[in-house]
Short mmCIF file of C-alpha atoms in Angstrom, two decimals:
data_model
loop_
_atom_site.label_atom_id
_atom_site.label_comp_id
_atom_site.label_asym_id
_atom_site.label_seq_id
_atom_site.Cartn_x
_atom_site.Cartn_y
_atom_site.Cartn_z
CA UNK V 1 130.23 112.03 127.13
CA UNK V 2 128.96 111.36 123.61
CA UNK V 3 125.24 111.43 123.06
CA UNK V 4 123.44 108.78 121.01
CA UNK V 5 120.66 110.19 118.89
CA UNK V 6 117.77 108.58 117.09
CA UNK V 7 118.54 107.60 113.52
CA UNK V 8 116.20 107.12 110.59
CA UNK V 9 114.78 109.47 108.01
CA UNK V 10 114.82 113.12 108.95
CA UNK V 11 111.14 113.55 108.15
CA UNK V 12 110.19 110.84 110.63
CA UNK V 13 112.38 112.34 113.31
CA UNK V 14 110.80 115.73 112.83
CA UNK V 15 107.36 114.17 112.91
CA UNK V 16 107.77 112.68 116.36
CA UNK V 17 110.13 115.25 117.90
CA UNK V 18 108.67 117.90 120.13
CA UNK V 19 110.35 121.33 120.07
CA UNK V 20 111.00 121.08 123.80
CA UNK V 21 112.33 117.51 123.73
CA UNK V 22 115.51 115.97 122.41
CA UNK V 23 116.12 112.40 121.35
CA UNK V 24 119.64 112.30 122.74
CA UNK V 25 120.21 110.34 125.95
CA UNK V 26 123.31 109.09 127.66
CA UNK V 27 123.52 105.68 129.24
CA UNK V 28 124.31 107.29 132.58
CA UNK V 29 121.11 109.36 132.56
CA UNK V 30 118.95 106.39 131.61
CA UNK V 31 120.47 104.20 134.30
CA UNK V 32 119.49 106.78 136.88
CA UNK V 33 115.92 106.69 135.58
CA UNK V 34 115.45 103.11 136.74
CA UNK V 35 114.20 101.08 133.80
CA UNK V 36 115.34 98.05 131.87
CA UNK V 37 114.40 96.59 128.49
CA UNK V 38 114.26 92.81 128.08
CA UNK V 39 113.50 90.52 125.17
CA UNK V 40 111.14 87.64 125.91
CA UNK V 41 112.73 85.50 123.21
CA UNK V 42 116.39 84.59 122.81
CA UNK V 43 116.32 83.70 119.09
CA UNK V 44 118.18 86.00 116.70
CA UNK V 45 115.15 86.70 114.51
CA UNK V 46 113.01 87.79 117.46
CA UNK V 47 115.66 89.89 119.23
CA UNK V 48 116.41 91.98 116.12
CA UNK V 49 113.61 94.48 116.82
CA UNK V 50 114.58 94.61 120.52
CA UNK V 51 118.18 95.42 119.56
CA UNK V 52 117.05 98.28 117.31
CA UNK V 53 114.85 99.74 120.05
CA UNK V 54 117.59 99.64 122.70
CA UNK V 55 120.08 101.19 120.27
CA UNK V 56 117.74 104.12 119.72
CA UNK V 57 117.25 104.51 123.46
CA UNK V 58 120.98 104.23 124.16
CA UNK V 59 120.63 101.36 126.63
CA UNK V 60 121.76 97.77 126.69
CA UNK V 61 119.33 94.89 126.39
CA UNK V 62 118.60 93.34 129.77
CA UNK V 63 120.44 90.14 130.64
CA UNK V 64 118.11 87.16 130.59
CA UNK V 65 117.92 83.66 129.16
CA UNK V 66 114.74 82.23 127.65
CA UNK V 67 114.80 78.61 126.52
CA UNK V 68 112.79 75.41 126.17
CA UNK V 69 113.42 72.40 128.39
CA UNK V 70 113.73 68.92 126.89
CA UNK V 71 110.04 68.38 127.65
CA UNK V 72 109.17 71.68 125.84
CA UNK V 73 108.51 73.60 129.06
CA UNK V 74 109.48 77.28 128.94
CA UNK V 75 112.10 78.49 131.39
CA UNK V 76 113.20 82.08 132.01
CA UNK V 77 116.26 83.19 134.00
CA UNK V 78 116.66 86.93 134.70
CA UNK V 79 120.36 87.65 135.22
CA UNK V 80 120.17 91.10 136.86
CA UNK V 81 118.26 92.93 139.56
CA UNK V 82 114.96 94.56 138.57
CA UNK V 83 113.73 95.57 142.02
CA UNK V 84 111.77 98.83 142.00
CA UNK V 85 112.30 99.50 138.29
CA UNK V 86 110.09 99.93 135.24
CA UNK V 87 110.59 96.84 133.08
CA UNK V 88 109.73 96.74 129.37
CA UNK V 89 109.39 93.28 127.80
CA UNK V 90 109.67 93.25 124.01
CA UNK V 91 108.03 90.21 122.46
CA UNK V 92 107.72 89.72 118.73
CA UNK V 93 105.53 86.84 117.64
CA UNK V 94 107.21 84.24 115.39
CA UNK V 95 105.45 81.31 113.71
CA UNK V 96 105.13 79.39 116.99
CA UNK V 97 102.55 81.68 118.55
CA UNK V 98 101.75 79.59 121.62
CA UNK V 99 105.40 79.30 122.65
CA UNK V 100 105.80 83.07 122.30
CA UNK V 101 102.77 83.65 124.53
CA UNK V 102 104.15 81.33 127.21
CA UNK V 103 107.55 83.06 127.06
CA UNK V 104 105.86 86.40 127.66
CA UNK V 105 103.73 85.07 130.52
CA UNK V 106 106.60 83.29 132.27
CA UNK V 107 108.94 86.28 131.96
CA UNK V 108 106.29 88.70 133.23
CA UNK V 109 105.64 86.48 136.24
CA UNK V 110 109.37 86.11 136.91
CA UNK V 111 109.78 89.90 136.91
CA UNK V 112 106.71 90.31 139.12
CA UNK V 113 108.10 87.93 141.73
CA UNK V 114 111.44 89.78 141.48
CA UNK V 115 109.72 92.96 142.75
CA UNK V 116 109.72 94.98 139.52
CA UNK V 117 107.80 98.23 139.98
CA UNK V 118 105.92 98.21 136.65
CA UNK V 119 105.96 95.59 133.90
CA UNK V 120 105.11 96.93 130.45
CA UNK V 121 104.69 94.54 127.54
CA UNK V 122 105.82 95.81 124.14
CA UNK V 123 103.92 93.50 121.78
CA UNK V 124 103.94 95.07 118.29
CA UNK V 125 101.67 92.35 116.87
CA UNK V 126 99.16 91.18 119.45
CA UNK V 127 98.50 87.44 118.98
CA UNK V 128 94.99 85.97 118.76
CA UNK V 129 93.69 89.42 117.76
CA UNK V 130 91.63 87.83 114.98
CA UNK V 131 89.72 85.82 117.59
CA UNK V 132 88.12 88.86 119.18
CA UNK V 133 84.50 88.09 118.30
CA UNK V 134 82.14 85.31 119.26
CA UNK V 135 81.88 82.69 116.52
CA UNK V 136 78.90 80.43 117.17
CA UNK V 137 79.99 78.03 119.96
CA UNK V 138 83.59 79.24 120.00
CA UNK V 139 85.20 81.65 122.44
CA UNK V 140 86.76 85.10 122.47
CA UNK V 141 90.34 83.93 122.87
CA UNK V 142 91.73 87.46 122.74
CA UNK V 143 89.84 88.28 125.95
CA UNK V 144 91.27 85.15 127.59
CA UNK V 145 94.80 86.19 126.65
CA UNK V 146 94.21 89.68 128.07
CA UNK V 147 93.18 88.15 131.40
CA UNK V 148 96.23 85.85 131.42
CA UNK V 149 98.62 88.76 130.81
CA UNK V 150 97.07 90.74 133.66
CA UNK V 151 97.30 87.75 135.99
CA UNK V 152 100.96 87.22 135.06
CA UNK V 153 101.81 90.74 136.21
CA UNK V 154 101.69 93.08 133.22
CA UNK V 155 100.55 96.60 134.11
CA UNK V 156 100.62 98.24 130.67
CA UNK V 157 100.85 97.20 127.00
CA UNK V 158 102.29 98.94 123.96
CA UNK V 159 101.07 97.43 120.70
CA UNK V 160 100.51 98.50 117.10
CA UNK V 161 97.46 98.41 114.82
CA UNK V 162 95.20 96.04 116.71
CA UNK V 163 92.99 94.04 114.37
CA UNK V 164 89.97 95.58 116.11
CA UNK V 165 90.35 98.68 118.27
CA UNK V 166 87.69 97.37 120.65
CA UNK V 167 90.26 94.83 121.89
CA UNK V 168 91.58 97.56 124.20
CA UNK V 169 88.41 97.10 126.25
CA UNK V 170 89.42 93.52 127.11
CA UNK V 171 92.17 94.81 129.42
CA UNK V 172 91.87 96.24 132.91
CA UNK V 173 95.10 98.25 132.50
CA UNK V 174 96.26 100.86 129.93
CA UNK V 175 96.85 99.84 126.31
CA UNK V 176 98.60 102.15 123.84
CA UNK V 177 97.64 101.15 120.30
CA UNK V 178 100.25 102.86 118.10
CA UNK V 179 99.83 103.32 114.33
CA UNK V 180 102.16 102.32 111.52
CA UNK V 181 100.40 104.43 108.88
CA UNK V 182 102.84 107.41 109.05
CA UNK V 183 105.73 105.08 108.18
CA UNK V 184 103.83 103.36 105.38
CA UNK V 185 102.64 106.68 103.97
CA UNK V 186 106.21 107.96 104.00
CA UNK V 187 107.29 104.85 102.10
CA UNK V 188 104.64 105.55 99.47
CA UNK V 189 105.81 109.14 99.09
CA UNK V 190 109.53 108.34 98.93
CA UNK V 191 109.78 104.88 97.34
CA UNK V 192 106.90 104.64 94.84
CA UNK V 193 107.70 106.58 91.66
CA UNK V 194 104.88 108.78 90.38
CA UNK V 195 102.71 107.94 93.39
CA UNK V 196 100.48 110.90 92.52
CA UNK V 197 99.05 108.68 89.78
CA UNK V 198 98.08 106.05 92.36
CA UNK V 199 94.73 105.03 93.81
CA UNK V 200 94.26 103.51 97.28
CA UNK V 201 92.35 100.22 97.16
CA UNK V 202 90.36 98.42 99.85
CA UNK V 203 90.23 94.69 99.09
CA UNK V 204 86.84 94.44 100.81
CA UNK V 205 84.15 96.86 102.01
CA UNK V 206 85.21 96.20 105.60
CA UNK V 207 88.64 97.72 104.83
CA UNK V 208 87.19 100.84 103.19
CA UNK V 209 87.57 103.10 106.23
CA UNK V 210 91.28 102.36 106.56
CA UNK V 211 91.78 102.90 102.82
CA UNK V 212 89.85 106.16 102.98
CA UNK V 213 92.14 107.42 105.76
CA UNK V 214 95.21 106.72 103.60
CA UNK V 215 93.60 108.29 100.52
CA UNK V 216 92.66 111.49 102.33
CA UNK V 217 96.15 112.02 103.76
CA UNK V 218 97.85 111.28 100.43
CA UNK V 219 95.24 113.30 98.46
CA UNK V 220 94.58 110.27 96.24
CA UNK V 221 91.53 108.53 94.85
CA UNK V 222 89.80 105.55 96.45
CA UNK V 223 88.60 102.23 95.02
CA UNK V 224 86.83 99.33 96.74
CA UNK V 225 86.73 95.70 95.64
CA UNK V 226 83.33 94.16 96.30
CA UNK V 227 82.11 90.58 96.03
CA UNK V 228 84.79 88.28 97.40
CA UNK V 229 84.35 84.60 96.84
CA UNK V 230 84.92 83.74 100.50
CA UNK V 231 82.86 84.60 103.56
CA UNK V 232 84.09 87.65 105.40
CA UNK V 233 84.63 87.80 109.15
CA UNK V 234 81.41 89.70 109.71
CA UNK V 235 79.40 86.89 108.09
CA UNK V 236 80.53 84.30 110.59
CA UNK V 237 81.18 86.50 113.59
CA UNK V 238 78.18 85.34 115.59
CA UNK V 239 76.04 82.24 115.24
CA UNK V 240 72.96 84.32 115.94
CA UNK V 241 73.34 85.92 112.51
CA UNK V 242 73.33 82.51 110.80
CA UNK V 243 70.00 80.81 111.69
CA UNK V 244 68.49 77.97 109.65
CA UNK V 245 66.88 78.97 106.37
CA UNK V 246 63.40 78.27 107.70
CA UNK V 247 61.82 77.33 110.95
CA UNK V 248 58.09 77.11 111.33
CA UNK V 249 56.23 76.11 114.48
CA UNK V 250 52.50 75.81 114.04
CA UNK V 251 51.59 74.11 117.27
CA UNK V 252 51.88 70.79 119.03
CA UNK V 253 52.89 68.04 116.60
CA UNK V 254 51.59 65.19 118.69
CA UNK V 255 55.04 63.67 119.11
CA UNK V 256 55.50 62.64 122.71
CA UNK V 257 58.93 63.53 124.09
CA UNK V 258 60.48 62.59 127.41
CA UNK V 259 59.59 65.04 130.13
CA UNK V 260 63.24 66.10 130.48
CA UNK V 261 63.48 67.21 126.82
CA UNK V 262 59.89 68.28 126.13
CA UNK V 263 59.62 71.88 124.93
CA UNK V 264 56.74 74.21 125.54
CA UNK V 265 54.84 74.63 122.26
CA UNK V 266 54.06 78.03 120.76
CA UNK V 267 50.74 77.53 118.95
CA UNK V 268 50.05 79.75 115.97
CA UNK V 269 53.64 81.13 115.66
CA UNK V 270 55.30 80.94 112.25
CA UNK V 271 58.79 82.42 111.83
CA UNK V 272 59.60 84.19 108.53
CA UNK V 273 61.93 82.65 105.98
CA UNK V 274 65.56 83.62 106.57
CA UNK V 275 67.22 84.39 103.23
CA UNK V 276 70.81 83.24 102.86
CA UNK V 277 73.46 85.80 101.95
CA UNK V 278 74.80 85.66 98.43
CA UNK V 279 77.75 87.79 97.39
CA UNK V 280 77.53 89.52 94.02
CA UNK V 281 80.11 88.87 91.27
CA UNK V 282 83.46 90.46 92.09
CA UNK V 283 83.67 94.06 90.95
CA UNK V 284 85.73 97.20 91.49
CA UNK V 285 84.02 100.40 92.63
CA UNK V 286 86.29 103.18 91.37
CA UNK V 287 88.58 103.84 88.44
CA UNK V 288 91.98 102.08 88.42
CA UNK V 289 92.66 102.07 84.68
CA UNK V 290 96.17 103.27 83.80
CA UNK V 291 97.04 103.91 87.46
CA UNK V 292 99.08 102.47 90.31
CA UNK V 293 96.94 100.43 92.73
CA UNK V 294 97.96 100.42 96.41
CA UNK V 295 96.06 97.89 98.53
CA UNK V 296 96.17 98.69 102.26
CA UNK V 297 95.31 96.45 105.22
CA UNK V 298 96.46 95.74 108.77
CA UNK V 299 97.48 92.05 108.39
CA UNK V 300 98.73 90.02 105.46
CA UNK V 301 98.74 86.33 106.32
CA UNK V 302 97.13 83.96 103.83
CA UNK V 303 97.61 85.93 100.63
CA UNK V 304 94.95 84.33 98.42
CA UNK V 305 92.64 87.34 98.84
CA UNK V 306 95.40 89.78 97.91
CA UNK V 307 96.42 87.69 94.89
CA UNK V 308 92.79 87.57 93.69
CA UNK V 309 92.47 91.33 94.22
CA UNK V 310 95.65 91.95 92.22
CA UNK V 311 94.31 89.88 89.33
CA UNK V 312 91.05 91.80 89.11
CA UNK V 313 92.92 95.12 89.35
CA UNK V 314 95.18 94.06 86.48
CA UNK V 315 92.12 93.17 84.43
CA UNK V 316 90.69 96.63 85.14
CA UNK V 317 93.83 98.35 83.82
CA UNK V 318 96.10 98.97 86.84
CA UNK V 319 99.69 98.81 85.59
CA UNK V 320 101.41 98.39 88.95
CA UNK V 321 100.13 96.89 92.21
CA UNK V 322 101.48 97.38 95.73
CA UNK V 323 100.26 95.81 98.97
CA UNK V 324 100.85 97.73 102.22
CA UNK V 325 100.21 96.09 105.60
CA UNK V 326 101.40 96.58 109.17
CA UNK V 327 101.87 92.94 110.17
CA UNK V 328 103.47 90.60 107.67
CA UNK V 329 102.66 87.14 109.02
CA UNK V 330 103.05 85.60 105.54
CA UNK V 331 102.16 82.07 106.59
CA UNK V 332 102.34 78.82 104.62
CA UNK V 333 102.92 79.33 100.89
CA UNK V 334 102.58 83.12 101.00
CA UNK V 335 106.08 83.95 99.61
CA UNK V 336 105.65 81.63 96.63
CA UNK V 337 102.14 82.88 95.87
CA UNK V 338 103.31 86.50 96.00
CA UNK V 339 106.26 85.77 93.73
CA UNK V 340 103.99 84.13 91.14
CA UNK V 341 101.22 86.74 91.36
CA UNK V 342 100.56 90.07 89.65
CA UNK V 343 101.63 91.89 92.82
CA UNK V 344 104.73 94.00 92.20
CA UNK V 345 105.68 94.69 95.82
CA UNK V 346 104.52 93.82 99.34
CA UNK V 347 105.51 96.33 102.03
CA UNK V 348 105.21 95.37 105.71
CA UNK V 349 106.73 96.60 108.97
CA UNK V 350 109.09 94.67 111.23
CA UNK V 351 106.48 94.00 113.94
CA UNK V 352 106.76 90.30 113.00
CA UNK V 353 110.00 88.50 112.01
CA UNK V 354 109.89 87.64 108.30
CA UNK V 355 113.51 87.41 107.16
CA UNK V 356 113.02 83.86 105.88
CA UNK V 357 110.07 84.94 103.75
CA UNK V 358 112.13 87.82 102.30
CA UNK V 359 114.78 85.36 101.16
CA UNK V 360 112.10 83.32 99.43
CA UNK V 361 110.44 86.33 97.77
CA UNK V 362 112.38 89.50 96.83
CA UNK V 363 109.09 91.37 96.34
CA UNK V 364 108.72 91.66 100.14
CA UNK V 365 110.07 94.94 101.59
CA UNK V 366 110.35 96.03 105.23
CA UNK V 367 109.70 99.36 106.96
CA UNK V 368 111.31 99.87 110.37
CA UNK V 369 108.97 101.06 113.15
CA UNK V 370 111.45 100.78 116.03
CA UNK V 371 111.57 104.59 116.28
CA UNK V 372 107.99 105.04 117.48
CA UNK V 373 108.21 102.02 119.82
CA UNK V 374 111.37 103.44 121.42
CA UNK V 375 109.77 106.86 121.83
CA UNK V 376 106.69 105.28 123.41
CA UNK V 377 108.92 103.50 125.94
CA UNK V 378 110.71 106.75 126.78
CA UNK V 379 107.49 108.70 127.23
CA UNK V 380 105.82 106.06 129.41
CA UNK V 381 108.84 105.79 131.68
CA UNK V 382 109.11 109.57 132.05
CA UNK V 383 105.36 110.00 132.58
CA UNK V 384 104.94 112.13 129.45
CA UNK V 385 101.83 112.35 127.32
CA UNK V 386 101.43 109.85 124.47
CA UNK V 387 99.20 112.20 122.47
CA UNK V 388 102.15 113.47 120.46
CA UNK V 389 102.55 110.04 118.84
CA UNK V 390 98.96 110.15 117.57
CA UNK V 391 99.11 113.48 115.74
CA UNK V 392 97.06 113.55 112.53
CA UNK V 393 95.89 109.97 113.15
CA UNK V 394 92.26 109.35 112.20
CA UNK V 395 89.97 107.16 114.30
CA UNK V 396 89.49 104.82 111.35
CA UNK V 397 93.22 104.41 110.73
#
């Protein structure tokens, strides 16, 4: 019987292949193992990644139908038996995030009530990951979503480059946070001419650790852009860090309040003046003159920050500018802004469908990460260690 083997670049195969393991599997052997792979979305754009993963594993995509009723309710019909098996649900997140979340929840619950042994969610881009901190009177929505997934029946999650690694603590079951950096680094080495003359750039101080990890592995220099015009996430992460400019209480004012709202006075207490933050003028720490600038980040969504960073790098002498990110959300007018900007190329992975954006902007390139997702599925089902997939990965990556 012919054996299907993993495709892709030879260097990537050798990177993730253990000397004692082979990537060739027959459909007969996998069927005996007792696992199925389903897609939680029936649209062509969202099933593309699922098709690539199943092709690498040598299995067929599970038979199911996911659709919206006339009243926009989500319905899932599983067309084959899953009793006693390990079930992997692949869900990529399109523009309609809330519908994608409901599809995942409904499918997980349908598989749970169909007596699946384990239900593992393969969610390359985890939605609501930006809402993982308390913002004044808001809520930590990412924690809410983690609780909903557990309640629906998920027992494990495979994801990639969480916006904050601390998100793993929101779950009461295992979370494998894979990294896309080996694939992006390989793209730099193979597709960027004269990359040895490049410098890795962090578009903000908060992204400096990630940029430093790339720079150290590529043996390149590092530059940091400081002084953005907008407020960063850390500035508005918690209302307790944004008190009024001044608040002085010197004793009882004599104003009589209703007993229900009267506060206990604190005579003689005067709070110090709270100075407002003021960002310095935008500047670049590091030399980019006459070099290739490679900006790295985990998410590229609204591209105004990247466009502004590209402009300042051009002014400082960089002759070519690349943007590398794991998740290419590319919302709103992102393709048009990229096309009109000083950015020469935007490289993202296929964790999020973005074929429409690529048609609108030829500067957008895609790196396939289905190989590592397929290998993670194989190792989890066989009970093998996942440590091999994290070789040479820094904590700050």
